[in-house]
Amino acid sequence: MSDSSSESTTTQATPTRKHGRKMWQTRTRELLVPYLPPPLIRAIGTIDAQLKPTMGPEASVTLGTTLLAMWIALILVRFLTQRLAGQGRAIAGEDEDNVLSKAALQGEQFDVTVLLCGPPGGGKTRLFYHLCTGDKNMTTLTSLKANVGISAKNSDRGDKDTVRYLDWPGHAPLDDSALDGVWKAPSNQVRVILVLDATQPVAAAANTLYQIWELAVASKRPRTVLIACHKNDFPKAKNTKRVKIQLRTELERLVTTKKPEWWSTSREVELNSLHELDLHFCSTTCENKGLTPMEAYCRQGKLPDEAD
């Protein structure tokens, strides 16, 4: 008696399992059908009669709609990401050939422009976001476009000015026409910061400094330049004294090679007496209070040897 009952249960269970498996297969096909070409849909329909009523539009229609929805979602995500990144923002879109969009330099009021320049990989963009938003820990990549941000005057921290920050990419020349307004501005309205990686050779930084020197001479406007020896918390970082010696050597090499009309090659290069340039040095790091000297210069115009 029990054997007959067991056989009956097994017989009933087998069709149930087969039916469930068939329904699962049909459901899977229903999900795939909108993305398949019509010939393949018809072929599937011949082996699964239940699929026929569920056949939808052709693959191109459904796939196009899906891609459009994904594109809109991507645009929204990028927009929200930029909004949450703070006041600093990229000022040249990906479809622009120029490094700096002139339109992005207009429309916002500020008292002083701080130009962050220097070789790639020195940490300029991270410093830019910290100065604009106060975030020292933002992960950044080497910038191919310039960035601009406005930091409003905050009397609680002793700010004297509303500051516009320009993060200039290391690969781009400083004589770009987009920076004409910066170099033509009065000296008291521009604060130049040359950021160099203190763990690396200074030859590239010397090239940047030479560009600043040329532009200062050409515009006939003396420039104060703060040279930030960044990443000084790293074991192999050079102190400011050693950086000065190496920069002087590199500048001597450059004037000997380029032979500028405004500098006699028989004259020795002394960093404290460069024509049209007033150089100051400080060591900086994003750790602890390692950016205090730079912040004082940017927000209050205080140079490191003048800061409290």
mmCIF file of C-alpha atoms in Angstrom, residues 103-246:
data_model
loop_
_atom_site.group_PDB
_atom_site.id
_atom_site.type_symbol
_atom_site.label_atom_id
_atom_site.label_comp_id
_atom_site.label_asym_id
_atom_site.label_seq_id
_atom_site.Cartn_x
_atom_site.Cartn_y
_atom_site.Cartn_z
ATOM 1 C CA ALA A 103 33.321 82.342 -20.648
ATOM 2 C CA ALA A 104 34.013 80.628 -17.336
ATOM 3 C CA LEU A 105 36.184 83.556 -16.221
ATOM 4 C CA GLN A 106 33.293 86.002 -16.412
ATOM 5 C CA GLY A 107 30.264 86.735 -14.296
ATOM 6 C CA GLU A 108 31.587 86.157 -10.762
ATOM 7 C CA GLN A 109 32.947 88.878 -8.505
ATOM 8 C CA PHE A 110 36.317 88.485 -6.792
ATOM 9 C CA ASP A 111 39.101 90.639 -5.399
ATOM 10 C CA VAL A 112 42.214 88.567 -6.059
ATOM 11 C CA THR A 113 43.256 85.776 -8.435
ATOM 12 C CA VAL A 114 45.476 82.979 -7.112
ATOM 13 C CA LEU A 115 47.203 81.102 -9.922
ATOM 14 C CA LEU A 116 48.357 77.588 -9.019
ATOM 15 C CA CYS A 117 50.934 76.420 -11.539
ATOM 16 C CA GLY A 118 53.794 73.958 -11.754
ATOM 17 C CA PRO A 119 54.796 70.595 -13.248
ATOM 18 C CA PRO A 120 52.258 67.737 -13.511
ATOM 19 C CA GLY A 121 51.984 65.510 -10.468
ATOM 20 C CA GLY A 122 52.943 68.180 -7.954
ATOM 21 C CA GLY A 123 49.579 68.138 -6.172
ATOM 22 C CA LYS A 124 48.052 71.362 -7.558
ATOM 23 C CA THR A 125 44.541 70.027 -8.106
ATOM 24 C CA ARG A 126 44.253 68.576 -4.617
ATOM 25 C CA LEU A 127 45.451 71.908 -3.217
ATOM 26 C CA PHE A 128 42.920 73.684 -5.428
ATOM 27 C CA TYR A 129 40.000 71.708 -3.996
ATOM 28 C CA HIS A 130 41.254 72.193 -0.460
ATOM 29 C CA LEU A 131 41.564 75.955 -0.899
ATOM 30 C CA CYS A 132 38.102 76.170 -2.503
ATOM 31 C CA THR A 133 36.179 73.722 -0.331
ATOM 32 C CA GLY A 134 38.346 72.898 2.683
ATOM 33 C CA ASP A 135 38.542 69.219 1.674
ATOM 34 C CA LYS A 136 42.131 67.957 2.014
ATOM 35 C CA ASN A 137 41.333 64.329 1.246
ATOM 36 C CA MET A 138 39.737 64.542 -2.201
ATOM 37 C CA THR A 139 41.238 62.021 -4.619
ATOM 38 C CA THR A 140 42.278 63.667 -7.893
ATOM 39 C CA LEU A 141 43.956 62.794 -11.173
ATOM 40 C CA THR A 142 46.374 64.807 -13.279
ATOM 41 C CA SER A 143 44.318 67.613 -14.829
ATOM 42 C CA LEU A 144 44.169 68.069 -18.596
ATOM 43 C CA LYS A 145 41.899 71.098 -18.268
ATOM 44 C CA ALA A 146 42.142 74.125 -16.029
ATOM 45 C CA ASN A 147 39.935 74.416 -12.957
ATOM 46 C CA VAL A 148 38.451 77.555 -11.456
ATOM 47 C CA GLY A 149 36.794 78.156 -8.126
ATOM 48 C CA ILE A 150 35.654 81.054 -5.982
ATOM 49 C CA SER A 151 36.223 81.145 -2.234
ATOM 50 C CA ALA A 152 34.084 83.789 -0.557
ATOM 51 C CA LYS A 153 35.613 86.048 2.065
ATOM 52 C CA ASN A 154 35.258 84.606 5.565
ATOM 53 C CA SER A 155 35.984 87.103 8.336
ATOM 54 C CA ASP A 156 36.013 84.338 10.957
ATOM 55 C CA ARG A 157 39.247 82.963 9.520
ATOM 56 C CA GLY A 158 40.757 86.368 8.834
ATOM 57 C CA ASP A 159 40.185 86.551 5.078
ATOM 58 C CA LYS A 160 40.790 89.927 3.477
ATOM 59 C CA ASP A 161 39.559 89.075 -0.009
ATOM 60 C CA THR A 162 37.159 87.008 -2.066
ATOM 61 C CA VAL A 163 39.573 84.814 -3.996
ATOM 62 C CA ARG A 164 39.324 83.265 -7.441
ATOM 63 C CA TYR A 165 41.544 80.178 -7.731
ATOM 64 C CA LEU A 166 42.943 78.989 -11.066
ATOM 65 C CA ASP A 167 44.452 75.502 -11.175
ATOM 66 C CA TRP A 168 46.547 75.524 -14.346
ATOM 67 C CA PRO A 169 47.554 72.080 -15.760
ATOM 68 C CA GLY A 170 51.276 71.416 -15.830
ATOM 69 C CA HIS A 171 51.442 70.484 -19.512
ATOM 70 C CA ALA A 172 49.911 73.759 -20.730
ATOM 71 C CA PRO A 173 52.063 76.869 -21.396
ATOM 72 C CA LEU A 174 51.528 79.844 -19.126
ATOM 73 C CA ASP A 175 51.460 82.250 -22.086
ATOM 74 C CA ASP A 176 48.124 80.810 -23.236
ATOM 75 C CA SER A 177 45.850 83.625 -24.411
ATOM 76 C CA ALA A 178 43.251 82.635 -21.818
ATOM 77 C CA LEU A 179 45.639 83.865 -19.111
ATOM 78 C CA ASP A 180 46.240 87.263 -20.736
ATOM 79 C CA GLY A 181 43.945 88.919 -18.231
ATOM 80 C CA VAL A 182 45.898 87.427 -15.341
ATOM 81 C CA TRP A 183 49.291 88.612 -16.556
ATOM 82 C CA LYS A 184 47.978 92.073 -17.430
ATOM 83 C CA ALA A 185 46.282 92.540 -14.057
ATOM 84 C CA PRO A 186 47.958 94.769 -11.450
ATOM 85 C CA SER A 187 50.463 92.980 -9.247
ATOM 86 C CA ASN A 188 48.351 93.413 -6.117
ATOM 87 C CA GLN A 189 45.448 91.549 -7.749
ATOM 88 C CA VAL A 190 47.366 88.377 -8.650
ATOM 89 C CA ARG A 191 49.083 85.891 -6.343
ATOM 90 C CA VAL A 192 51.176 83.287 -8.119
ATOM 91 C CA ILE A 193 51.978 79.967 -6.448
ATOM 92 C CA LEU A 194 54.444 77.599 -8.083
ATOM 93 C CA VAL A 195 53.775 74.116 -6.690
ATOM 94 C CA LEU A 196 56.581 71.584 -6.999
ATOM 95 C CA ASP A 197 56.956 68.052 -5.689
ATOM 96 C CA ALA A 198 59.820 68.285 -3.184
ATOM 97 C CA THR A 199 60.650 64.609 -3.724
ATOM 98 C CA GLN A 200 61.361 65.083 -7.452
ATOM 99 C CA PRO A 201 64.054 66.867 -9.524
ATOM 100 C CA VAL A 202 63.364 70.577 -9.951
ATOM 101 C CA ALA A 203 64.178 70.953 -13.673
ATOM 102 C CA ALA A 204 60.500 71.001 -14.711
ATOM 103 C CA ALA A 205 59.654 73.491 -11.966
ATOM 104 C CA ALA A 206 62.546 75.690 -13.123
ATOM 105 C CA ASN A 207 61.028 75.730 -16.629
ATOM 106 C CA THR A 208 57.731 76.926 -15.158
ATOM 107 C CA LEU A 209 59.520 79.597 -13.128
ATOM 108 C CA TYR A 210 61.355 80.744 -16.251
ATOM 109 C CA GLN A 211 57.989 81.137 -18.052
ATOM 110 C CA ILE A 212 56.688 83.272 -15.175
ATOM 111 C CA TRP A 213 59.874 85.327 -15.320
ATOM 112 C CA GLU A 214 59.490 85.939 -19.065
ATOM 113 C CA LEU A 215 55.832 86.931 -18.699
ATOM 114 C CA ALA A 216 56.580 89.305 -15.831
ATOM 115 C CA VAL A 217 59.249 91.033 -17.906
ATOM 116 C CA ALA A 218 57.034 91.189 -21.017
ATOM 117 C CA SER A 219 54.069 92.640 -19.110
ATOM 118 C CA LYS A 220 56.337 95.018 -17.161
ATOM 119 C CA ARG A 221 54.526 94.036 -14.004
ATOM 120 C CA PRO A 222 56.588 92.706 -11.097
ATOM 121 C CA ARG A 223 55.254 89.442 -9.704
ATOM 122 C CA THR A 224 55.485 87.974 -6.247
ATOM 123 C CA VAL A 225 55.776 84.192 -6.501
ATOM 124 C CA LEU A 226 55.357 81.788 -3.608
ATOM 125 C CA ILE A 227 57.217 78.561 -4.359
ATOM 126 C CA ALA A 228 55.505 75.769 -2.432
ATOM 127 C CA CYS A 229 57.817 72.803 -1.852
ATOM 128 C CA HIS A 230 54.966 70.349 -1.541
ATOM 129 C CA LYS A 231 54.820 66.841 -0.044
ATOM 130 C CA ASN A 232 57.499 67.744 2.489
ATOM 131 C CA ASP A 233 56.211 65.002 4.801
ATOM 132 C CA PHE A 234 57.672 62.364 2.457
ATOM 133 C CA PRO A 235 61.011 60.803 3.514
ATOM 134 C CA LYS A 236 62.920 61.929 0.387
ATOM 135 C CA ALA A 237 61.524 65.460 0.286
ATOM 136 C CA LYS A 238 64.055 68.280 -0.105
ATOM 137 C CA ASN A 239 63.948 71.261 2.235
ATOM 138 C CA THR A 240 63.539 74.797 0.901
ATOM 139 C CA LYS A 241 67.270 75.556 1.148
ATOM 140 C CA ARG A 242 68.165 72.667 -1.142
ATOM 141 C CA VAL A 243 65.336 73.514 -3.541
ATOM 142 C CA LYS A 244 66.664 77.086 -3.810
ATOM 143 C CA ILE A 245 70.143 75.859 -4.712
ATOM 144 C CA GLN A 246 68.837 73.484 -7.374
#
